[in-house]
Amino acid sequence: MPLEPFDFVGFYNLLNCLLQLNYIDDQRQGITAMKTNNAAIAFLSEYGHTSLVNLGAGRMLNRIDNHIRLMTQLNLTYYVGIDCGPYIKLTSPNIFLDSHAMTELLTGYYQGEPQKFWEGVKVFPQTWVEELEGIHCAVVVCQRVYPDCRWEQAILSMTPKLVLQEDLHGCERQQLRGRGYVRTWIKIRKYGLQPFRPWPIFPWERNLLLWRRRDFGDEEILVSRWKVLWRLCEWFIG
C-alpha cells in the first residue's frame, strides 16, 4: 500500500495552534501571578502594621508555634504567608508542634473562639520577597531560608519591630547586625519562644535567632539589674 504524503501544512498549523494555546496559558498564569502579587502588596500596605509576615512560608504552613506566641504577645491581627511557589496549603499535620498548648493560647487570645485565628490567616503564593520592599510589617519570620537567599535589604526596608529566624542548620542566615537591629535573648525568654528542632548534641541550642529593632521595646533591659551585661552582649554579639 503506497504511503500518503506527509501533510506538512497541516502539521505546521497544528503546531502553531498548540504554541498559541501555550502562550495564552502562560499569559493567564502571568496575569494570575500579577493579581496575587498586587493583592499581597495591597493587603500589607494597609494591614502590615498589624501583621506577622512569614517570608518563604513554603507550600505548607508548619511548626508555627513561635509565630503564634509573637502574634499574641504583640497583639497582632493577621498571619501572612508569602512564597514564590504556586500554592501554600493551610492544612498540615505539623501545623503546630504542640497543638494542645497552641489551642489554649489561641482560646485565651480570641476569648474562647480559637477558630478565629484562621480568619486572620492570609497566604499569597507566587510572590517574591523582593516585591515587598518598602512595605512596613510588624514582625517578619524567616523559616528554613534556602542557601544564597539574601533578603536583608527587603527585610530592612520593611522596618519590622522583630525578625525571627528559625531552622538555621544548612540555611541562609540573614545578617542584620549593624543595620539598626540587635540580637535579643531577653525577649526570647519574655515571649516564651521554644527551640526549633535543635540538635540533641547541643542541649542549650535553640536553633533560632530573634532580632530587635533598636528603637523598639528595650524596657526589659532598662529595668534589669544586668543592664550593663545585656548592653555589652548587644554591642559585641548583636
Short mmCIF file of C-alpha atoms in Angstrom, two decimals:
data_model
loop_
_atom_site.label_atom_id
_atom_site.label_comp_id
_atom_site.label_asym_id
_atom_site.label_seq_id
_atom_site.Cartn_x
_atom_site.Cartn_y
_atom_site.Cartn_z
CA MET A 1 0.00 0.00 0.00
CA PRO A 2 1.56 3.32 -1.02
CA LEU A 3 2.24 5.77 1.80
CA GLU A 4 0.31 9.00 1.75
CA PRO A 5 2.47 12.12 1.51
CA PHE A 6 3.11 13.84 4.83
CA ASP A 7 0.89 16.87 5.34
CA PHE A 8 3.46 19.49 6.30
CA VAL A 9 0.93 22.30 6.09
CA GLY A 10 -1.47 20.56 8.45
CA PHE A 11 1.34 19.73 10.87
CA TYR A 12 2.53 23.34 10.82
CA ASN A 13 -0.97 24.63 11.51
CA LEU A 14 -1.40 22.17 14.40
CA LEU A 15 1.96 23.12 15.90
CA ASN A 16 1.19 26.81 15.58
CA CYS A 17 -2.17 26.28 17.27
CA LEU A 18 -0.53 24.44 20.18
CA LEU A 19 2.06 27.18 20.58
CA GLN A 20 -0.66 29.81 20.65
CA LEU A 21 -2.59 27.88 23.29
CA ASN A 22 0.58 27.54 25.37
CA TYR A 23 1.23 31.27 25.00
CA ILE A 24 -2.30 32.07 26.12
CA ASP A 25 -1.91 29.76 29.12
CA ASP A 26 1.39 31.45 30.04
CA GLN A 27 -0.28 34.82 29.76
CA ARG A 28 -3.12 33.69 32.02
CA GLN A 29 -0.65 32.39 34.59
CA GLY A 30 1.24 35.66 34.42
CA ILE A 31 -1.96 37.62 34.96
CA THR A 32 -2.88 35.37 37.91
CA ALA A 33 0.55 35.82 39.47
CA MET A 34 0.37 39.57 38.95
CA LYS A 35 -3.04 39.70 40.60
CA THR A 36 -1.70 37.67 43.52
CA ASN A 37 1.33 39.92 43.87
CA ASN A 38 -0.80 43.03 43.73
CA ALA A 39 -3.07 41.51 46.36
CA ALA A 40 -0.14 40.89 48.72
CA ILE A 41 1.20 44.40 48.25
CA ALA A 42 -2.24 45.96 48.64
CA PHE A 43 -3.04 43.95 51.76
CA LEU A 44 0.25 44.60 53.54
CA SER A 45 0.22 48.26 52.57
CA GLU A 46 -2.99 48.55 54.59
CA TYR A 47 -2.54 45.94 57.32
CA GLY A 48 1.21 45.34 57.52
CA HIS A 49 1.46 47.28 60.78
CA THR A 50 -0.67 44.62 62.49
CA SER A 51 0.66 41.57 60.63
CA LEU A 52 3.26 38.88 61.19
CA VAL A 53 4.71 38.00 57.79
CA ASN A 54 6.29 34.61 57.15
CA LEU A 55 8.72 35.07 54.25
CA GLY A 56 9.26 31.92 52.24
CA ALA A 57 6.48 30.06 54.01
CA GLY A 58 6.79 27.08 51.66
CA ARG A 59 3.98 25.06 50.17
CA MET A 60 2.62 24.11 53.57
CA LEU A 61 2.48 26.04 56.83
CA ASN A 62 4.11 24.05 59.60
CA ARG A 63 5.61 24.46 63.07
CA ILE A 64 4.28 27.97 63.54
CA ASP A 65 4.10 27.78 67.35
CA ASN A 66 6.64 30.55 67.92
CA HIS A 67 4.91 32.70 65.33
CA ILE A 68 1.66 32.42 67.30
CA ARG A 69 3.48 33.33 70.51
CA LEU A 70 4.79 36.51 68.90
CA MET A 71 1.38 37.35 67.43
CA THR A 72 -0.40 37.08 70.75
CA GLN A 73 2.32 38.86 72.74
CA LEU A 74 2.37 41.81 70.32
CA ASN A 75 -1.42 41.85 69.89
CA LEU A 76 -1.31 41.36 66.11
CA THR A 77 -4.29 40.58 63.91
CA TYR A 78 -3.03 38.85 60.77
CA TYR A 79 -0.74 35.95 59.97
CA VAL A 80 0.56 36.35 56.41
CA GLY A 81 2.37 33.66 54.43
CA ILE A 82 4.48 34.65 51.41
CA ASP A 83 6.11 32.25 48.98
CA CYS A 84 7.20 32.21 45.35
CA GLY A 85 5.69 28.74 44.87
CA PRO A 86 2.38 28.12 43.11
CA TYR A 87 0.40 27.44 46.29
CA ILE A 88 0.51 27.47 50.10
CA LYS A 89 -1.53 24.88 51.97
CA LEU A 90 -3.06 25.85 55.29
CA THR A 91 -3.80 22.31 56.44
CA SER A 92 -0.86 20.29 57.69
CA PRO A 93 -0.40 17.57 60.33
CA ASN A 94 2.60 19.57 61.56
CA ILE A 95 0.96 22.98 61.64
CA PHE A 96 1.69 23.10 65.38
CA LEU A 97 4.45 21.37 67.28
CA ASP A 98 2.35 21.47 70.47
CA SER A 99 -1.29 21.53 69.39
CA HIS A 100 -2.66 21.48 72.93
CA ALA A 101 -0.60 24.47 74.07
CA MET A 102 -1.44 26.44 70.92
CA THR A 103 -5.16 25.73 71.28
CA GLU A 104 -5.06 27.02 74.85
CA LEU A 105 -3.12 30.11 73.80
CA LEU A 106 -5.47 30.92 70.92
CA THR A 107 -8.53 30.23 73.07
CA GLY A 108 -7.39 32.85 75.54
CA TYR A 109 -6.38 35.32 72.84
CA TYR A 110 -9.66 35.06 70.93
CA GLN A 111 -11.81 34.89 74.07
CA GLY A 112 -12.92 31.29 73.74
CA GLU A 113 -13.03 31.14 69.94
CA PRO A 114 -9.64 29.84 68.74
CA GLN A 115 -11.01 29.21 65.24
CA LYS A 116 -10.98 32.98 64.69
CA PHE A 117 -7.24 32.71 64.19
CA TRP A 118 -7.85 31.20 60.75
CA GLU A 119 -9.94 34.20 59.74
CA GLY A 120 -6.79 36.28 60.07
CA VAL A 121 -4.55 33.92 58.06
CA LYS A 122 -3.75 35.27 54.60
CA VAL A 123 -1.47 33.48 52.13
CA PHE A 124 -0.02 34.89 48.93
CA PRO A 125 1.74 32.35 46.70
CA GLN A 126 3.61 33.35 43.55
CA THR A 127 5.01 36.33 45.42
CA TRP A 128 8.70 37.13 45.71
CA VAL A 129 10.10 38.59 48.91
CA GLU A 130 11.78 41.40 46.99
CA GLU A 131 8.38 42.64 45.81
CA LEU A 132 7.52 43.66 49.37
CA GLU A 133 10.37 46.13 49.74
CA GLY A 134 9.33 49.33 51.44
CA ILE A 135 6.12 47.91 52.96
CA HIS A 136 6.12 48.12 56.76
CA CYS A 137 5.27 44.94 58.67
CA ALA A 138 5.15 44.46 62.43
CA VAL A 139 7.07 41.16 62.57
CA VAL A 140 9.00 39.22 59.93
CA VAL A 141 9.75 35.50 60.14
CA CYS A 142 12.35 33.64 58.06
CA GLN A 143 11.98 29.88 58.38
CA ARG A 144 14.29 27.47 56.51
CA VAL A 145 15.71 30.03 54.08
CA TYR A 146 17.47 28.40 51.14
CA PRO A 147 21.23 28.99 50.80
CA ASP A 148 22.21 32.14 48.89
CA CYS A 149 18.85 33.81 49.53
CA ARG A 150 19.90 37.22 50.81
CA TRP A 151 16.83 39.12 51.95
CA GLU A 152 18.46 41.67 54.24
CA GLN A 153 17.66 44.64 52.03
CA ALA A 154 14.00 43.68 51.72
CA ILE A 155 13.67 42.95 55.46
CA LEU A 156 15.31 46.20 56.49
CA SER A 157 13.03 48.17 54.17
CA MET A 158 10.01 46.58 55.88
CA THR A 159 11.18 48.05 59.24
CA PRO A 160 9.75 45.25 61.41
CA LYS A 161 9.89 45.53 65.18
CA LEU A 162 11.18 41.96 65.43
CA VAL A 163 12.75 39.49 63.00
CA LEU A 164 12.62 35.80 63.90
CA GLN A 165 14.89 33.33 62.11
CA GLU A 166 14.23 29.61 62.65
CA ASP A 167 15.75 26.35 61.43
CA LEU A 168 19.24 27.68 60.86
CA HIS A 169 21.13 24.45 60.13
CA GLY A 170 22.15 24.42 56.49
CA CYS A 171 20.04 27.50 55.79
CA GLU A 172 20.94 31.09 54.99
CA ARG A 173 21.12 33.43 57.97
CA GLN A 174 20.07 37.00 57.37
CA GLN A 175 22.71 39.28 58.86
CA LEU A 176 21.11 42.39 60.35
CA ARG A 177 23.89 43.38 62.71
CA GLY A 178 24.94 47.00 62.45
CA ARG A 179 21.86 47.90 60.41
CA GLY A 180 19.60 49.16 63.15
CA TYR A 181 18.93 45.73 64.69
CA VAL A 182 20.44 43.78 67.58
CA ARG A 183 20.07 40.17 68.61
CA THR A 184 17.95 39.80 71.72
CA TRP A 185 17.94 36.94 74.19
CA ILE A 186 15.85 38.61 76.85
CA LYS A 187 12.83 38.83 74.52
CA ILE A 188 13.16 35.16 73.60
CA ARG A 189 12.56 34.47 77.27
CA LYS A 190 9.85 37.12 77.58
CA TYR A 191 7.82 35.75 74.66
CA GLY A 192 8.43 32.13 75.63
CA LEU A 193 9.92 31.13 72.28
CA GLN A 194 10.80 27.44 72.18
CA PRO A 195 13.77 25.76 70.47
CA PHE A 196 13.14 24.90 66.83
CA ARG A 197 14.37 21.36 66.06
CA PRO A 198 17.65 21.78 67.98
CA TRP A 199 20.48 19.31 67.60
CA PRO A 200 20.40 16.88 70.55
CA ILE A 201 24.19 17.05 70.90
CA PHE A 202 23.84 20.71 71.92
CA PRO A 203 21.20 20.75 74.69
CA TRP A 204 21.47 24.53 75.14
CA GLU A 205 20.91 25.31 71.47
CA ARG A 206 17.65 26.93 70.32
CA ASN A 207 18.22 26.87 66.54
CA LEU A 208 16.66 30.30 66.22
CA LEU A 209 17.61 33.97 66.30
CA LEU A 210 15.48 36.93 67.33
CA TRP A 211 16.44 40.41 66.17
CA ARG A 212 15.05 43.56 67.78
CA ARG A 213 14.87 46.94 66.12
CA ARG A 214 16.98 49.25 68.26
CA ASP A 215 14.17 51.71 68.89
CA PHE A 216 11.66 49.03 69.87
CA GLY A 217 10.87 47.80 73.37
CA ASP A 218 14.08 47.58 75.35
CA GLU A 219 12.27 48.25 78.63
CA GLU A 220 13.30 44.82 79.93
CA ILE A 221 16.93 45.89 79.68
CA LEU A 222 16.34 49.32 81.18
CA VAL A 223 14.86 47.85 84.37
CA SER A 224 17.18 44.85 84.56
CA ARG A 225 19.86 44.65 87.23
CA TRP A 226 22.07 43.21 84.47
CA LYS A 227 21.57 46.20 82.19
CA VAL A 228 25.29 46.69 81.53
CA LEU A 229 25.75 43.00 80.70
CA TRP A 230 22.85 42.99 78.22
CA ARG A 231 24.20 46.12 76.54
CA LEU A 232 27.64 44.53 76.24
CA CYS A 233 26.09 41.42 74.68
CA GLU A 234 24.26 43.57 72.16
CA TRP A 235 27.40 45.53 71.38
CA PHE A 236 29.71 42.52 70.96
CA ILE A 237 27.33 39.91 69.50
CA GLY A 238 24.20 41.71 68.33
#
